[in-house]
Structures are given as C-alpha cells and as structure tokens.
Coordinates of C-alpha atoms in Angstrom, one line a residue:
M118 CA 21.0 -21.6 70.1
A119 CA 24.0 -21.5 68.2
E120 CA 22.3 -21.2 65.0
S121 CA 20.3 -18.5 66.2
Y122 CA 23.3 -16.4 67.3
G123 CA 25.4 -17.3 64.5
E124 CA 27.6 -14.7 63.3
R125 CA 27.1 -12.3 66.4
V126 CA 30.5 -13.1 68.1
F127 CA 31.6 -9.4 68.1
V128 CA 28.1 -7.8 68.6
E129 CA 27.6 -10.2 71.8
M130 CA 30.7 -9.1 73.1
L131 CA 30.1 -5.5 72.2
Q132 CA 27.5 -5.2 74.1
N133 CA 28.2 -6.8 76.6
A134 CA 30.9 -4.4 77.3
D135 CA 28.7 -1.5 76.9
D136 CA 26.2 -2.9 79.3
A137 CA 29.5 -3.3 82.1
E138 CA 29.9 0.5 81.4
S139 CA 33.0 0.4 79.5
T140 CA 34.3 3.4 77.4
R141 CA 36.9 1.1 75.4
F142 CA 36.2 -2.0 73.8
H143 CA 39.0 -3.6 71.8
V144 CA 39.7 -6.7 69.8
V145 CA 43.2 -7.9 68.7
E146 CA 44.8 -11.3 67.5
R147 CA 48.1 -12.9 68.3
D148 CA 49.3 -16.0 67.2
G149 CA 46.3 -17.7 66.3
H150 CA 44.1 -16.3 69.4
V151 CA 41.6 -13.4 69.7
F152 CA 41.5 -10.6 72.5
I153 CA 38.6 -9.1 73.1
A154 CA 39.1 -6.3 75.9
N155 CA 37.0 -3.8 77.7
D156 CA 37.4 -1.4 80.6
G157 CA 34.2 -1.9 82.1
K158 CA 32.9 -3.5 85.8
P159 CA 35.2 -6.3 86.7
F160 CA 33.1 -9.6 86.9
D161 CA 31.9 -10.4 90.6
E162 CA 30.4 -14.1 91.8
T163 CA 27.0 -13.2 90.4
D164 CA 28.5 -12.3 86.7
V165 CA 30.0 -15.7 86.8
K166 CA 27.0 -17.6 88.1
S167 CA 25.0 -15.5 85.2
I168 CA 27.5 -16.5 82.3
C169 CA 27.3 -20.0 83.3
R170 CA 23.8 -20.2 82.9
S171 CA 21.4 -19.9 79.9
G172 CA 18.8 -16.7 81.0
A173 CA 20.1 -16.2 84.1
S174 CA 21.4 -12.9 83.7
E175 CA 20.0 -9.9 86.2
K176 CA 20.3 -7.4 83.5
Q177 CA 16.8 -5.7 83.2
R178 CA 15.3 -5.2 79.8
G179 CA 15.1 -1.7 78.6
K180 CA 18.0 -0.8 81.0
S181 CA 20.7 -3.2 79.0
I182 CA 21.6 -3.9 75.6
G183 CA 21.9 -7.9 76.8
Y184 CA 18.8 -9.4 78.9
R185 CA 18.3 -12.9 77.7
G186 CA 21.4 -14.3 79.4
V187 CA 22.4 -16.6 76.3
G188 CA 24.2 -14.1 73.9
F189 CA 27.8 -15.3 75.5
K190 CA 27.0 -18.5 74.3
S191 CA 27.3 -17.6 70.6
T192 CA 30.8 -17.2 71.2
T193 CA 31.3 -21.1 71.0
H194 CA 31.1 -20.7 67.6
L195 CA 34.6 -19.1 67.8
S196 CA 36.4 -21.4 70.0
D197 CA 36.2 -24.6 72.2
T198 CA 38.5 -23.1 75.1
I199 CA 37.8 -19.4 76.1
Y200 CA 39.4 -17.7 79.2
I201 CA 38.3 -14.8 80.8
H202 CA 40.0 -12.8 83.1
S203 CA 38.5 -10.0 85.4
N204 CA 39.2 -8.9 89.0
D205 CA 42.7 -10.2 88.9
C206 CA 41.3 -14.1 88.5
T207 CA 41.4 -15.9 85.3
F208 CA 38.6 -18.8 84.3
S209 CA 38.1 -20.7 81.7
F210 CA 35.2 -22.8 79.9
S211 CA 36.9 -25.8 77.9
K212 CA 35.1 -28.5 76.3
S213 CA 38.0 -30.9 76.3
L214 CA 39.0 -30.2 80.0
A215 CA 35.2 -30.6 81.0
A216 CA 35.0 -33.9 79.1
R217 CA 38.3 -34.9 81.1
R218 CA 36.9 -34.2 84.3
L219 CA 33.2 -35.8 83.6
N220 CA 35.0 -39.1 82.2
I221 CA 32.8 -38.3 79.3
E222 CA 34.6 -39.6 75.6
D223 CA 32.5 -37.7 73.3
L224 CA 33.4 -34.0 73.4
N225 CA 30.1 -33.1 71.4
A226 CA 28.2 -34.3 74.7
V227 CA 29.9 -31.4 76.5
P228 CA 28.6 -27.9 76.8
T229 CA 31.3 -25.4 76.2
I230 CA 30.3 -22.9 78.8
R231 CA 28.8 -24.2 81.9
I232 CA 31.4 -25.5 83.9
P233 CA 34.0 -22.5 84.7
F234 CA 37.5 -23.8 85.5
L235 CA 40.1 -21.8 88.0
I236 CA 43.0 -21.3 85.9
D237 CA 46.5 -20.8 87.4
E238 CA 49.0 -21.2 84.5
M239 CA 48.7 -19.8 80.9
D240 CA 50.9 -20.1 78.1
S241 CA 53.4 -17.3 78.2
G242 CA 52.6 -15.8 74.8
V243 CA 48.9 -15.6 76.0
L244 CA 49.6 -14.3 79.2
D245 CA 52.1 -11.7 77.9
T246 CA 49.5 -10.3 75.6
M247 CA 46.8 -10.2 78.9
N248 CA 49.5 -8.4 80.8
E249 CA 50.0 -5.9 77.9
L250 CA 45.9 -5.4 78.0
K251 CA 45.9 -4.7 81.9
R252 CA 48.4 -2.2 81.6
A253 CA 46.5 -0.3 78.8
G254 CA 43.8 -0.3 81.4
F255 CA 41.3 -2.9 80.3
T256 CA 39.8 -4.8 83.6
T257 CA 38.1 -7.8 81.6
I258 CA 39.6 -9.6 79.3
F259 CA 38.2 -12.7 76.8
I260 CA 41.1 -14.9 75.3
F261 CA 39.6 -17.2 72.3
Q262 CA 42.2 -19.9 71.7
N263 CA 43.1 -20.8 68.4
A264 CA 39.9 -19.1 66.9
N265 CA 37.9 -19.8 63.7
F266 CA 39.1 -16.5 61.9
Q267 CA 36.6 -17.1 59.2
T268 CA 33.5 -16.5 61.7
L269 CA 35.0 -13.7 63.1
I270 CA 35.9 -12.1 59.8
Q271 CA 32.8 -12.3 57.9
E272 CA 31.2 -10.5 61.3
V273 CA 33.9 -8.0 61.5
E274 CA 33.9 -7.1 57.7
S275 CA 30.4 -6.3 57.9
V276 CA 30.3 -3.9 61.0
T277 CA 29.6 -0.1 60.3
E278 CA 29.2 2.8 62.3
D279 CA 25.4 1.9 62.8
Y280 CA 26.8 -0.5 65.4
L281 CA 28.1 2.4 67.6
L282 CA 24.9 5.2 67.3
F283 CA 22.9 3.4 70.4
L284 CA 25.8 2.4 72.7
R285 CA 25.2 4.4 75.8
H286 CA 29.0 3.8 77.3
I287 CA 31.3 3.1 74.8
Q288 CA 33.2 5.7 73.2
H289 CA 36.3 4.0 71.3
I290 CA 36.5 0.5 69.2
T291 CA 39.8 -0.4 67.9
I292 CA 39.8 -4.2 65.6
D293 CA 42.8 -5.5 64.6
V294 CA 42.1 -9.0 63.2
H295 CA 43.7 -11.0 60.4
G296 CA 44.8 -8.1 58.5
I297 CA 41.5 -6.2 59.0
K298 CA 42.0 -3.3 61.1
L299 CA 38.8 -0.9 62.4
H300 CA 38.7 2.9 64.3
G301 CA 35.7 4.1 66.0
T302 CA 35.2 6.7 68.1
I303 CA 31.9 8.1 69.2
Q304 CA 31.3 11.8 70.9
K305 CA 28.4 13.0 72.5
R306 CA 27.8 16.8 72.5
G307 CA 24.2 17.2 74.0
D308 CA 21.7 15.8 71.6
V309 CA 24.2 15.5 68.9
I310 CA 26.3 12.2 68.2
S311 CA 29.5 12.3 66.2
I312 CA 30.8 8.9 64.6
W313 CA 34.4 8.6 63.5
F314 CA 34.7 5.2 61.7
N315 CA 37.7 4.7 59.8
D316 CA 37.7 6.8 57.0
R317 CA 34.0 8.0 57.5
S318 CA 32.3 10.5 59.8
S319 CA 28.5 11.1 60.4
S320 CA 26.7 13.3 62.9
W321 CA 23.2 12.1 64.4
K322 CA 20.6 14.1 66.7
Q323 CA 19.4 11.8 68.9
L324 CA 16.1 12.3 70.7
G325 CA 14.9 10.7 73.6
Q326 CA 16.5 8.4 76.5
D327 CA 17.4 5.2 77.4
G328 CA 14.4 2.9 76.1
T329 CA 13.5 4.8 73.0
Q330 CA 15.3 7.0 70.9
L331 CA 15.3 8.3 67.4
A332 CA 17.9 9.3 65.7
F333 CA 18.4 12.1 62.7
L334 CA 21.3 12.3 60.1
L335 CA 23.0 15.8 60.2
N336 CA 24.8 17.3 57.3
D337 CA 28.1 19.6 57.5
N338 CA 25.7 22.1 58.9
Q339 CA 24.3 20.9 61.7
E340 CA 20.9 20.5 59.5
I341 CA 18.8 17.5 59.7
V342 CA 18.5 15.5 56.0
P343 CA 17.6 12.1 55.0
C344 CA 19.8 9.6 55.8
S345 CA 20.5 6.2 53.2
R346 CA 17.8 3.6 52.6
R347 CA 20.8 1.2 54.5
Q348 CA 20.7 3.2 57.0
A349 CA 17.0 3.8 57.8
V350 CA 16.2 0.8 60.0
F351 CA 14.6 0.2 63.4
H352 CA 17.5 -1.0 65.9
C353 CA 17.3 -2.8 69.1
Y354 CA 19.9 -1.0 70.1
L355 CA 21.9 -2.5 67.3
P356 CA 20.7 -2.7 63.8
T357 CA 18.1 -4.9 62.5
Y358 CA 16.9 -6.0 59.2
E359 CA 13.8 -4.1 59.5
E360 CA 13.1 -1.0 57.2
S361 CA 12.3 2.4 59.3
P362 CA 8.9 4.2 58.0
F363 CA 11.2 7.3 57.1
A364 CA 14.7 8.4 56.4
L365 CA 15.8 8.2 60.1
K366 CA 16.8 5.5 62.7
I367 CA 14.3 4.1 65.8
N368 CA 15.5 2.8 68.4
S369 CA 13.6 0.8 71.3
D370 CA 12.7 -2.5 73.3
F371 CA 11.6 -4.4 70.6
S372 CA 10.7 -8.2 70.4
T373 CA 13.0 -9.6 68.4
D374 CA 14.0 -13.4 67.2
P375 CA 17.2 -14.6 69.2
S376 CA 19.5 -13.5 66.2
R377 CA 18.0 -9.7 67.0
K378 CA 17.8 -9.1 63.1
H379 CA 14.2 -9.0 62.8
I380 CA 11.1 -7.8 64.8
S381 CA 8.3 -9.6 66.1
L382 CA 4.8 -7.6 66.3
D383 CA 3.3 -8.4 69.6
V384 CA 2.5 -6.6 72.7
R385 CA 5.9 -5.4 73.7
T386 CA 6.5 -4.3 70.1
D387 CA 3.4 -2.4 70.2
E388 CA 3.8 -0.3 73.1
A389 CA 7.3 0.5 71.6
L390 CA 5.8 1.4 68.3
N391 CA 3.9 3.7 70.0
Q392 CA 6.7 5.3 72.3
S393 CA 8.7 5.9 69.2
A394 CA 5.6 7.5 67.1
S395 CA 4.8 9.5 69.9
L396 CA 8.6 10.6 70.1
L397 CA 8.5 11.4 66.5
F398 CA 5.1 13.7 67.0
S399 CA 6.7 15.6 70.0
E400 CA 9.5 16.5 68.2
L401 CA 7.6 17.5 65.1
Q402 CA 5.3 19.6 67.4
S403 CA 7.9 21.4 69.0
Q404 CA 9.8 22.5 66.3
V405 CA 6.6 23.6 64.2
N406 CA 5.2 25.3 67.1
S407 CA 8.5 27.3 67.9
D408 CA 9.6 28.0 64.4
A409 CA 12.7 26.0 64.8
P410 CA 15.5 26.2 62.2
Q411 CA 15.7 22.6 61.8
L412 CA 12.1 21.8 60.6
P413 CA 12.2 21.8 56.7
G414 CA 14.9 19.2 57.2
L415 CA 12.6 17.3 59.6
I416 CA 9.8 17.7 57.4
E417 CA 11.9 16.4 54.5
V418 CA 12.6 13.0 56.6
I419 CA 9.3 12.7 57.1
G420 CA 7.4 13.7 54.3
K421 CA 8.1 10.5 52.2
R422 CA 7.6 7.2 53.0
N423 CA 10.3 4.4 53.0
T424 CA 8.7 1.5 52.9
F425 CA 5.1 0.0 53.5
N426 CA 6.3 -3.1 55.8
K427 CA 4.2 -4.6 58.4
I428 CA 6.0 -3.1 61.2
P429 CA 6.7 0.1 59.7
R430 CA 3.2 0.5 58.7
R431 CA 1.9 0.0 62.4
F432 CA 4.2 3.0 63.3
I433 CA 2.8 5.4 60.3
E434 CA -0.6 4.5 61.8
E435 CA 0.0 5.5 65.3
F436 CA 1.6 8.6 64.0
Y437 CA -1.1 9.6 61.6
S438 CA -3.7 9.5 64.5
M439 CA -1.2 11.7 66.4
L440 CA -1.0 14.1 63.4
R441 CA -5.0 14.4 62.8
T442 CA -5.5 15.9 66.5
D443 CA -5.3 19.6 67.3
W444 CA -1.4 20.2 67.8
V445 CA -0.5 23.4 65.7
L446 CA -0.2 26.8 66.9
A447 CA -2.1 29.2 64.7
R448 CA -1.2 33.2 65.0
D449 CA -3.9 33.9 66.5
G450 CA -3.0 31.8 69.1
R451 CA -5.6 28.8 69.1
S452 CA -4.1 25.1 68.6
V453 CA -5.6 23.4 65.6
S454 CA -5.6 19.9 63.4
P455 CA -3.8 20.2 60.1
E456 CA -7.4 19.7 58.5
K457 CA -8.2 23.1 59.4
F458 CA -5.1 24.6 57.6
K459 CA -5.4 25.5 53.6
K460 CA -4.3 23.3 50.6
K461 CA -3.0 24.9 47.3
P462 CA -5.7 25.3 44.7
P463 CA -5.0 23.9 41.3
F464 CA -5.1 27.5 39.8
L465 CA -1.6 28.5 41.4
D466 CA 1.9 27.3 41.0
E467 CA 4.1 26.3 44.4
S468 CA 5.9 29.8 44.1
E469 CA 2.7 31.8 44.0
W470 CA 1.4 29.7 47.1
N471 CA 4.2 30.3 49.3
L472 CA 4.0 34.1 48.4
I473 CA 0.2 34.2 49.2
R474 CA 0.7 32.0 52.1
R475 CA 3.6 34.3 54.0
H476 CA 1.8 37.7 53.3
T477 CA -2.4 36.4 54.1
P478 CA -3.6 38.6 56.7
L479 CA -5.9 35.5 57.8
L480 CA -3.7 34.6 61.0
G481 CA -6.1 31.9 61.9
T482 CA -4.9 29.9 58.8
L483 CA -1.1 30.3 59.6
P484 CA 0.9 28.4 61.7
V485 CA 3.6 30.5 63.9
T486 CA 6.4 29.0 61.5
S487 CA 7.4 31.4 58.6
G488 CA 10.0 31.4 55.7
E489 CA 11.1 28.5 54.2
S490 CA 9.6 26.6 57.4
L491 CA 6.3 27.4 56.5
Q492 CA 6.6 26.6 53.0
S493 CA 8.0 23.0 53.9
L494 CA 5.1 22.7 56.5
D495 CA 2.4 23.8 54.0
G496 CA 3.8 20.9 51.3
F497 CA 3.5 18.5 54.7
L498 CA 0.2 19.6 55.9
H499 CA -1.6 19.6 52.2
E500 CA -2.1 15.9 52.7
F501 CA -4.2 16.8 55.4
A502 CA -5.9 20.0 54.9
K503 CA -9.6 19.7 53.4
E504 CA -10.0 22.7 51.6
S505 CA -8.4 25.6 50.2
Y506 CA -9.4 29.2 51.0
T507 CA -13.1 30.0 50.5
L508 CA -14.4 32.9 48.4
E509 CA -15.1 35.0 51.4
E510 CA -11.3 34.7 52.8
W511 CA -10.0 35.8 49.1
I512 CA -12.3 38.6 49.4
L513 CA -10.9 39.5 52.6
M514 CA -7.3 39.0 51.6
M515 CA -8.3 41.3 48.6
S516 CA -9.5 44.1 50.2
T517 CA -6.5 44.5 52.6
E518 CA -3.8 46.9 51.3
D519 CA -0.9 45.2 52.6
F520 CA -1.4 42.0 50.9
M521 CA -2.3 43.5 47.7
K522 CA 1.2 45.4 47.6
S523 CA 2.7 41.8 48.2
L524 CA 1.4 40.8 44.9
P525 CA 3.0 41.0 41.8
H526 CA 1.1 42.0 39.0
P527 CA 0.2 39.0 37.2
L528 CA -0.7 37.1 40.2
Y529 CA -2.9 40.0 41.1
I530 CA -4.5 39.3 37.8
K531 CA -5.0 35.8 38.2
L532 CA -6.0 35.8 41.5
Y533 CA -8.8 38.3 40.5
A534 CA -9.7 35.9 37.5
N535 CA -10.1 33.2 39.9
I536 CA -11.8 35.5 42.4
F537 CA -14.6 36.6 40.0
R538 CA -15.4 32.7 38.6
M539 CA -16.0 31.5 42.1
A540 CA -18.1 34.4 42.7
R541 CA -20.0 33.8 39.6
N542 CA -20.4 30.5 40.0
Q543 CA -21.7 30.5 43.5
D544 CA -23.9 33.0 42.4
L545 CA -25.4 30.6 39.6
F546 CA -25.5 27.6 41.4
S547 CA -26.3 28.4 45.3
Q548 CA -27.8 31.9 44.5
A549 CA -25.7 33.5 46.9
T550 CA -24.0 36.5 46.3
Q551 CA -21.2 37.9 47.3
D552 CA -20.2 41.8 47.5
L553 CA -17.0 42.6 45.6
H554 CA -17.1 46.3 45.4
G555 CA -15.0 46.4 48.7
C556 CA -12.1 44.5 46.9
L557 CA -9.0 46.8 45.9
I558 CA -7.9 47.6 42.6
V559 CA -4.8 49.2 41.4
S560 CA -4.8 53.1 41.1
V561 CA -1.6 54.6 39.4
D562 CA 0.4 54.2 42.6
T563 CA -2.1 53.2 45.0
Y564 CA -5.1 51.0 45.4
V565 CA -9.1 51.7 45.6
L566 CA -12.4 50.3 46.5
I567 CA -13.9 48.5 43.3
R568 CA -16.7 50.8 43.9
Q569 CA -14.9 54.0 44.0
A570 CA -12.8 53.4 41.0
K571 CA -12.4 55.7 38.2
E572 CA -13.5 54.7 34.8
D573 CA -9.9 54.5 33.5
D574 CA -9.1 52.7 36.5
L575 CA -12.1 50.3 35.8
Y576 CA -10.9 50.2 32.1
T577 CA -7.4 49.2 32.9
F578 CA -8.5 46.5 35.5
F579 CA -11.2 45.0 33.2
N580 CA -9.1 45.1 30.3
E581 CA -6.3 43.1 32.0
L582 CA -8.8 40.8 33.3
R583 CA -10.5 39.6 30.0
K584 CA -7.2 37.8 28.9
H585 CA -8.0 34.9 31.7
I586 CA -11.6 34.6 31.9
S587 CA -14.3 33.8 29.4
V588 CA -17.0 35.7 27.6
S589 CA -19.8 34.6 29.6
E590 CA -17.8 35.5 32.6
L591 CA -17.3 38.8 31.7
R592 CA -21.0 39.1 31.0
W593 CA -21.8 38.3 34.6
I594 CA -19.0 41.0 35.9
Q595 CA -21.0 43.5 33.4
E596 CA -24.5 42.7 35.5
K597 CA -22.5 42.8 38.7
F598 CA -20.5 46.4 38.3
E599 CA -23.0 47.8 35.7
I600 CA -20.3 48.0 32.7
D601 CA -20.0 46.7 29.6
L602 CA -16.9 45.6 27.6
D603 CA -16.8 45.8 23.9
F604 CA -14.9 43.0 21.9
T605 CA -15.5 44.9 18.2
S606 CA -11.5 44.7 18.3
S607 CA -9.4 42.4 19.0
S608 CA -6.6 44.6 20.3
E609 CA -8.5 47.0 21.9
T610 CA -11.3 46.8 24.6
L611 CA -13.7 50.0 25.3
L612 CA -15.7 50.5 28.3
I613 CA -18.9 51.6 27.8
P614 CA -22.9 51.9 29.4
K615 CA -24.3 48.7 30.5
Q616 CA -26.4 47.4 27.5
T617 CA -28.6 44.2 27.8
S618 CA -26.7 41.1 26.6
S619 CA -27.9 38.8 24.1
L620 CA -25.4 35.9 24.7
P621 CA -26.7 33.0 26.4
R622 CA -25.7 32.4 30.0
V623 CA -25.8 29.4 32.4
S624 CA -28.8 29.6 35.0
R625 CA -28.5 29.4 38.0
Q626 CA -29.9 25.6 39.2
G627 CA -33.5 25.2 38.5
Q628 CA -33.9 27.9 36.1
P629 CA -32.8 26.8 32.8
I630 CA -31.4 28.9 30.0
K631 CA -32.5 29.1 26.8
K632 CA -29.0 27.7 24.8
V633 CA -30.1 24.8 23.1
I634 CA -28.1 21.6 23.1
S635 CA -29.2 18.7 20.9
R636 CA -30.2 15.4 22.8
W637 CA -29.6 13.4 19.9
R638 CA -25.7 13.4 20.3
A639 CA -23.6 11.5 22.2
A640 CA -23.1 12.5 25.7
E641 CA -19.7 13.5 25.5
Q642 CA -20.6 15.5 22.2
Q643 CA -23.1 17.2 24.4
C644 CA -20.5 18.1 27.2
M645 CA -18.3 19.6 24.7
E646 CA -20.6 21.9 23.5
F647 CA -21.5 22.9 27.2
E648 CA -17.7 23.4 27.8
V649 CA -17.8 25.7 25.1
I650 CA -20.9 27.2 26.5
Q651 CA -18.9 28.4 29.7
G652 CA -16.0 29.8 27.3
N653 CA -13.4 26.6 27.6
T654 CA -11.6 25.3 25.1
P655 CA -12.7 21.2 25.0
R656 CA -10.9 18.1 23.2
D657 CA -12.2 15.2 22.6
V658 CA -9.7 12.2 23.5
S659 CA -12.4 9.7 24.1
K660 CA -11.1 7.1 21.7
Q661 CA -7.4 7.4 23.5
N662 CA -8.3 5.1 26.2
L663 CA -6.9 7.6 28.9
G664 CA -9.1 7.2 31.5
Y665 CA -11.3 10.2 30.3
D666 CA -13.3 11.5 27.4
I667 CA -12.6 15.2 27.1
V668 CA -9.8 17.7 28.1
S669 CA -11.1 20.8 28.4
R670 CA -9.0 24.0 29.0
T671 CA -10.1 27.4 30.7
P672 CA -9.2 30.3 29.7
S673 CA -6.8 31.0 32.2
G674 CA -5.4 28.3 31.1
E675 CA -6.2 25.2 33.8
E676 CA -6.5 21.6 31.8
R677 CA -9.5 19.7 33.1
Y678 CA -9.5 15.7 32.6
I679 CA -13.7 15.1 32.5
E680 CA -15.0 11.7 32.1
V681 CA -18.7 11.7 30.9
K682 CA -21.2 9.6 32.7
S683 CA -24.9 9.2 30.7
V684 CA -27.8 8.2 32.8
K685 CA -31.3 8.3 32.5
N686 CA -32.0 10.5 35.5
R687 CA -30.5 11.7 38.5
G688 CA -29.4 8.8 41.3
A689 CA -29.0 6.3 38.8
K690 CA -25.7 4.3 39.4
I691 CA -22.4 5.6 37.7
S692 CA -19.1 3.1 37.8
F693 CA -15.7 3.6 36.9
T694 CA -13.3 1.3 35.4
N695 CA -9.6 0.7 36.7
N696 CA -8.4 2.8 34.2
E697 CA -10.7 5.9 35.0
Y698 CA -9.8 4.9 38.8
T699 CA -6.5 5.7 38.0
A700 CA -6.7 8.7 36.1
A701 CA -8.7 10.3 38.6
H702 CA -6.1 9.5 41.1
I703 CA -3.4 11.0 39.1
H704 CA -5.2 14.6 38.0
G705 CA -6.7 15.1 41.6
D706 CA -8.8 18.4 41.5
H707 CA -8.6 18.3 37.6
Y708 CA -10.4 15.6 37.0
Y709 CA -14.0 15.6 36.9
I710 CA -17.1 13.5 36.2
C711 CA -19.8 15.0 34.1
V712 CA -22.9 13.0 34.9
V713 CA -25.4 13.8 32.2
Y714 CA -29.1 12.9 32.4
D715 CA -32.5 14.3 31.8
D716 CA -34.7 16.7 33.8
A717 CA -38.2 16.8 32.2
E718 CA -37.4 19.1 28.9
D719 CA -33.9 19.9 30.3
L720 CA -30.6 18.1 29.9
V721 CA -28.4 18.6 33.0
F722 CA -25.1 18.5 33.6
E723 CA -24.1 17.6 37.2
Y724 CA -19.7 18.1 37.8
I725 CA -17.9 15.9 40.4
R726 CA -14.9 17.4 41.0
N727 CA -11.7 14.8 42.1
P728 CA -14.4 12.1 42.7
L729 CA -11.9 10.0 44.8
E730 CA -12.2 12.3 47.4
N731 CA -15.3 13.6 47.0
L732 CA -17.6 10.3 46.5
A733 CA -18.2 7.2 48.6
L734 CA -17.2 4.5 46.4
E735 CA -17.3 0.5 46.6
K736 CA -15.6 -1.9 45.1
V737 CA -17.3 -4.2 43.5
V738 CA -16.0 -7.2 41.8
R739 CA -17.3 -7.4 37.9
Q740 CA -14.6 -6.3 36.0
W741 CA -12.9 -4.3 38.8
E742 CA -15.2 -1.1 38.7
W743 CA -15.9 1.5 41.2
V744 CA -19.4 2.2 42.0
C745 CA -21.4 5.2 43.4
E746 CA -25.1 5.5 43.8
E747 CA -24.8 8.9 45.5
Y748 CA -23.5 11.9 44.3
D749 CA -23.7 15.5 44.6
G750 CA -22.0 18.3 42.4
E751 CA -22.6 21.4 40.8
I752 CA -25.6 21.2 38.4
F753 CA -26.1 23.2 34.9
K754 CA -29.7 22.6 33.0
V755 CA -29.8 23.5 29.2
Q756 CA -32.8 23.5 27.4
G757 CA -33.0 20.2 25.1
Q758 CA -34.3 19.4 21.5

C-alpha cells in the first residue's frame, strides 16, 4: 500500500478535504511539524472507525473522490506519529505508542494507522498552532510530527492548477512548507471555472455534473481553445498520466491502479469512456445546431488527434460512431449524417469553397451554422463526407441569379470550366446528357440564360473560358451549343458558324474514336499520348521512384499523379507497392491508377481516381504489395495499331 500510494500525501489529504465539503485547504510547517487543515464536516464516530480500517470507507464511488478507504494510510510516509483534531477531540496514531501498549519491541511489526489513542496533552508549540488554525475557522486539523519533508516537498513542487479543476467544494488552497509557498483560488460562475494559482491564471468551460465532466480551456475572450499537451490528460478527479484523445480534459469514474496515475481498461472504464464520449458528442451537436459562437474553438480542439494510445483510442471509436448518425440539422429542417454533406472538390481552394458554401441555394446541403462556424464545420466534416456537389447540383446553382452574383469573376469562369468538363465526361462515358442551356452567364450588368444569350455575350464568355479548358472540351461545347471557336490567332478568338471538326475526340464507352496509339510502346508512353489527346500536359517521372509514373497538368492547372498498370485484359489482378500506396495516401483525389489493356482491336485506358477510397484492397505478404482484383473506373477506348 505504501509503495502504491507513495508521494500522494498532499493529493490524498486534498481529496479527503473535498469529500468533507471543505471550502478551504491549508498546509503549513512549524518547528518541523506539518499541519494540514480544512473547514469541512468534522469527524464523527463513523469517520474514526473508517480511517482506522483499510477498505472501510463509507464513501460512495462516483459521489466522492476517495472511495477505497486506504488513501490516508499513505500519509505514514510523512510521519510515524499523526494527530487528528476534529469535533473538539484530539486522537493520535503512533507506532511507538502502539508498540508500548502492545508490548512489542519491533516497531516495524506495528501498523501506524490502526489503533487510535485519545490525547489529553500536547506539546505547547503544537497546541498553539492548532488553536491558531481553529480560530481561523478550520474544523479538522491533521498534525504530522517531525515530518519527512523530502517526501512532501517533492510532491508539493509538482502540484499545478490541474489539481484544482474538478474539485467539488474547495475554493482556496494555501501551502507554506519549507520555503515553498503556493496559493490557489477556484471560482465557479455557471459552467466557467477560473483558477488562480500563484502567478498563473486560467479559465475553463466545464460540462457535465458529478460523475463525468469535460473541461475546455478558454482564452481571454472566453473562447474555447486547445489546451497544452501537458494539460490534455484524463482525470479521475485528480490528473492521471493518461493522455486525452483531444486537447481537452476528461474526468470520470475510471478504474485506476492504486496510485490513480494509470487508467485500467475494464467494464467500468469502458462505461465511463462511453459516457464522456456521449457528453462531447452532445455538446458538439448542440453547438452545431444552434450556431453557437464557440463552435470554431470546439472544432479546433476535436479536429486533431492528441494521441493514439489504447484508452483514448477507445474513446475515439465511441465518439466517431456517434458522429456517423443523423444529427446535423440542415437548413431545410432535416437532420442528416455528416456523410450527406459536401466535401471540397480538388479544383477549388479553401477560400473559394467557403464562399460557395456560404451562398449556395441548396439548403439541404448546408447545416444551420454560418460564417466562420460553417467554415470550421465544413473542414471537420470533410473527413466524413462521401462526395462533393454533383453536376446536377452545380447546374442548379449556376441557374440561380443570387448565387451567380456572389461569385467573383475568376471563380465564375473557373466553375464553368469544371462544369463543362464534368458534363462532357458524363456525356462521353455514361451517355447521360445534361442540359446546360438554363445556366446563367454575364451580360453587361445582368445575367442571361445561355440559350437566350446574344452572340457578343457568348463570344466574351467562351473567349474567357477557352483559357481554362482543352481543345477537345471546346469542340464538345461547339457541338452542344452549335458554335465554334477559331484559334487562328493566339491573341484573338473568333465566334464563327459551326463547322464539322476534324480533330479527334475521346469516345463514349464502347464507341472507339479513330485516333491511333501505337501498341508497341510501353504502357506509360501510351498513357502519355492519351493524356495529350485529352488536352493535358503530361510529364514522365517513372524513373524517379515517386510512387507514380506520370504527372499531368490539366488546362485549369490541376496536377494529376498517375500510376500506370499494364494488364492483359480487364479483371486481371493489379497490385500496389508500399511506395505507391503512400503516394496515393498523400495525394488523395489527385492520384489516379490508369489500367491499360487490350479489348479486341482497341487499346483501353481505365482511370481510377483516389484508389485507396474507391478500391477494395487486400494486404498480401510478398513484398508488401496492395492487391486489387476488382476495379471499376472511367473507361476510354482508343484504336491501336
């Protein structure tokens, strides 16, 4: 017991004082003796019996900090003779006195705390200090005669403001021992706890009642901010050594070792982790659905994992399972899961995406949060969202005048470049055609439908657009809108009547075009040629061992990282090296697998975007390759020779 509870004299006395509903806790040293006093409920007969017996405490677990009935025994580290004055009665625990009464010569055979002796007379110096503390309003005083200061000093020097945060009753702490002076004050106003500890101060927002609580650090503006790594720990009322999963504090009735420094993962701890995860989820849900001003700070705290150890990992599992339910209130009144929200497409930067999210007319895709809170929430939910806006949703937005008015002109052109690219790909590969004529374009100081636009408006629009899309995409637009753009001059584009194009086009699936790519070249070179046909600018980096073979830049400036896999036929197994797997993880939606194979007389290029997300991979022990036997991507067929 002494080994398990070593160096916890101060902590045990502090938690006992709080359990006694003390508001003040005082430690002072006089003439080699240590006095520890509190102003809580005085001792009664039951308390005396409990303190004499191991495990005999009548404290209820979860309703008090101490509950084992053994903590006070750790104080024998400090002294062999301990006086307790409470309720106008003084009694003592003493090894030497117990040995004499029991006629035992070996002091080590006598427990210090077992037999209480009533004391009628005390050293005058001790008595004077005790009476001084009583006059100051302290009701219970512990006196450690001829104390072992080394033990106490080491412990007191490690005390921080963290010790005070989850106390239920104590408001003031003073320590004056062997030249060490500490003073702490705790003030509670609603759910805000302010702590002054010597020359430091901090404020915390505390959630939950007795049993399970969370604490978030507040800045000077009372905004939630991440606490330090040192502060981000689990508490079992007092701080443990277990790191919290996020930059906050979690307090609950966890199972611990006797020292209360390490949490044990058992049924009780599992239940406490579930309760604390539920408390955090409820707070997030409340702030999200009420557009609370503290939401950006809360998301900053929970947006980054603090540790991946066993205890916090169990908390994360429970918390994330709650996040995947239907809990986010959308502006159309429905509650939906984060998976239903939209993630940023690769062609937009953060500022552009935030502007679009603020002004989109698609209310079912927006939570009720707004402004900075919406920006923070979108960033947090990106991990859970499955897809971005569909082509149909983009067309609907570009058909809404208020939304169009919110767009800066460069973003207006950028969006249209990508919308036309999406529409062309859908037309070519799925044979599903979307009507773009109902979209709006700029006409002097207003907006008009594309189908109603004058020739000059179309000229201006497509002249700007051509700088951001490929020639093949322009030719597709030419067919859809019955116009053509003549590129005879590098500085001028003319709007002329539609003509039959002689340039090659990529076909719909199953309808190969007549552009020829040599079968005798390496698959990487074949892919390079096909990228050029698409209007992209490819670069061969296959010899640099980067985890991909080609870097290809689209006309809009997006870089795609392409790993080429050559197989005999569709369905043949493809595999990933560790290097390729890492590159795919780093580049995400910008990483592609291009599977090249023959289909009768055609050469087929099958592109799979973000393979780690879109393929079912199995880890096979060879040289740690990632193997996939089934894949389904966008298929392009080119006649080979």
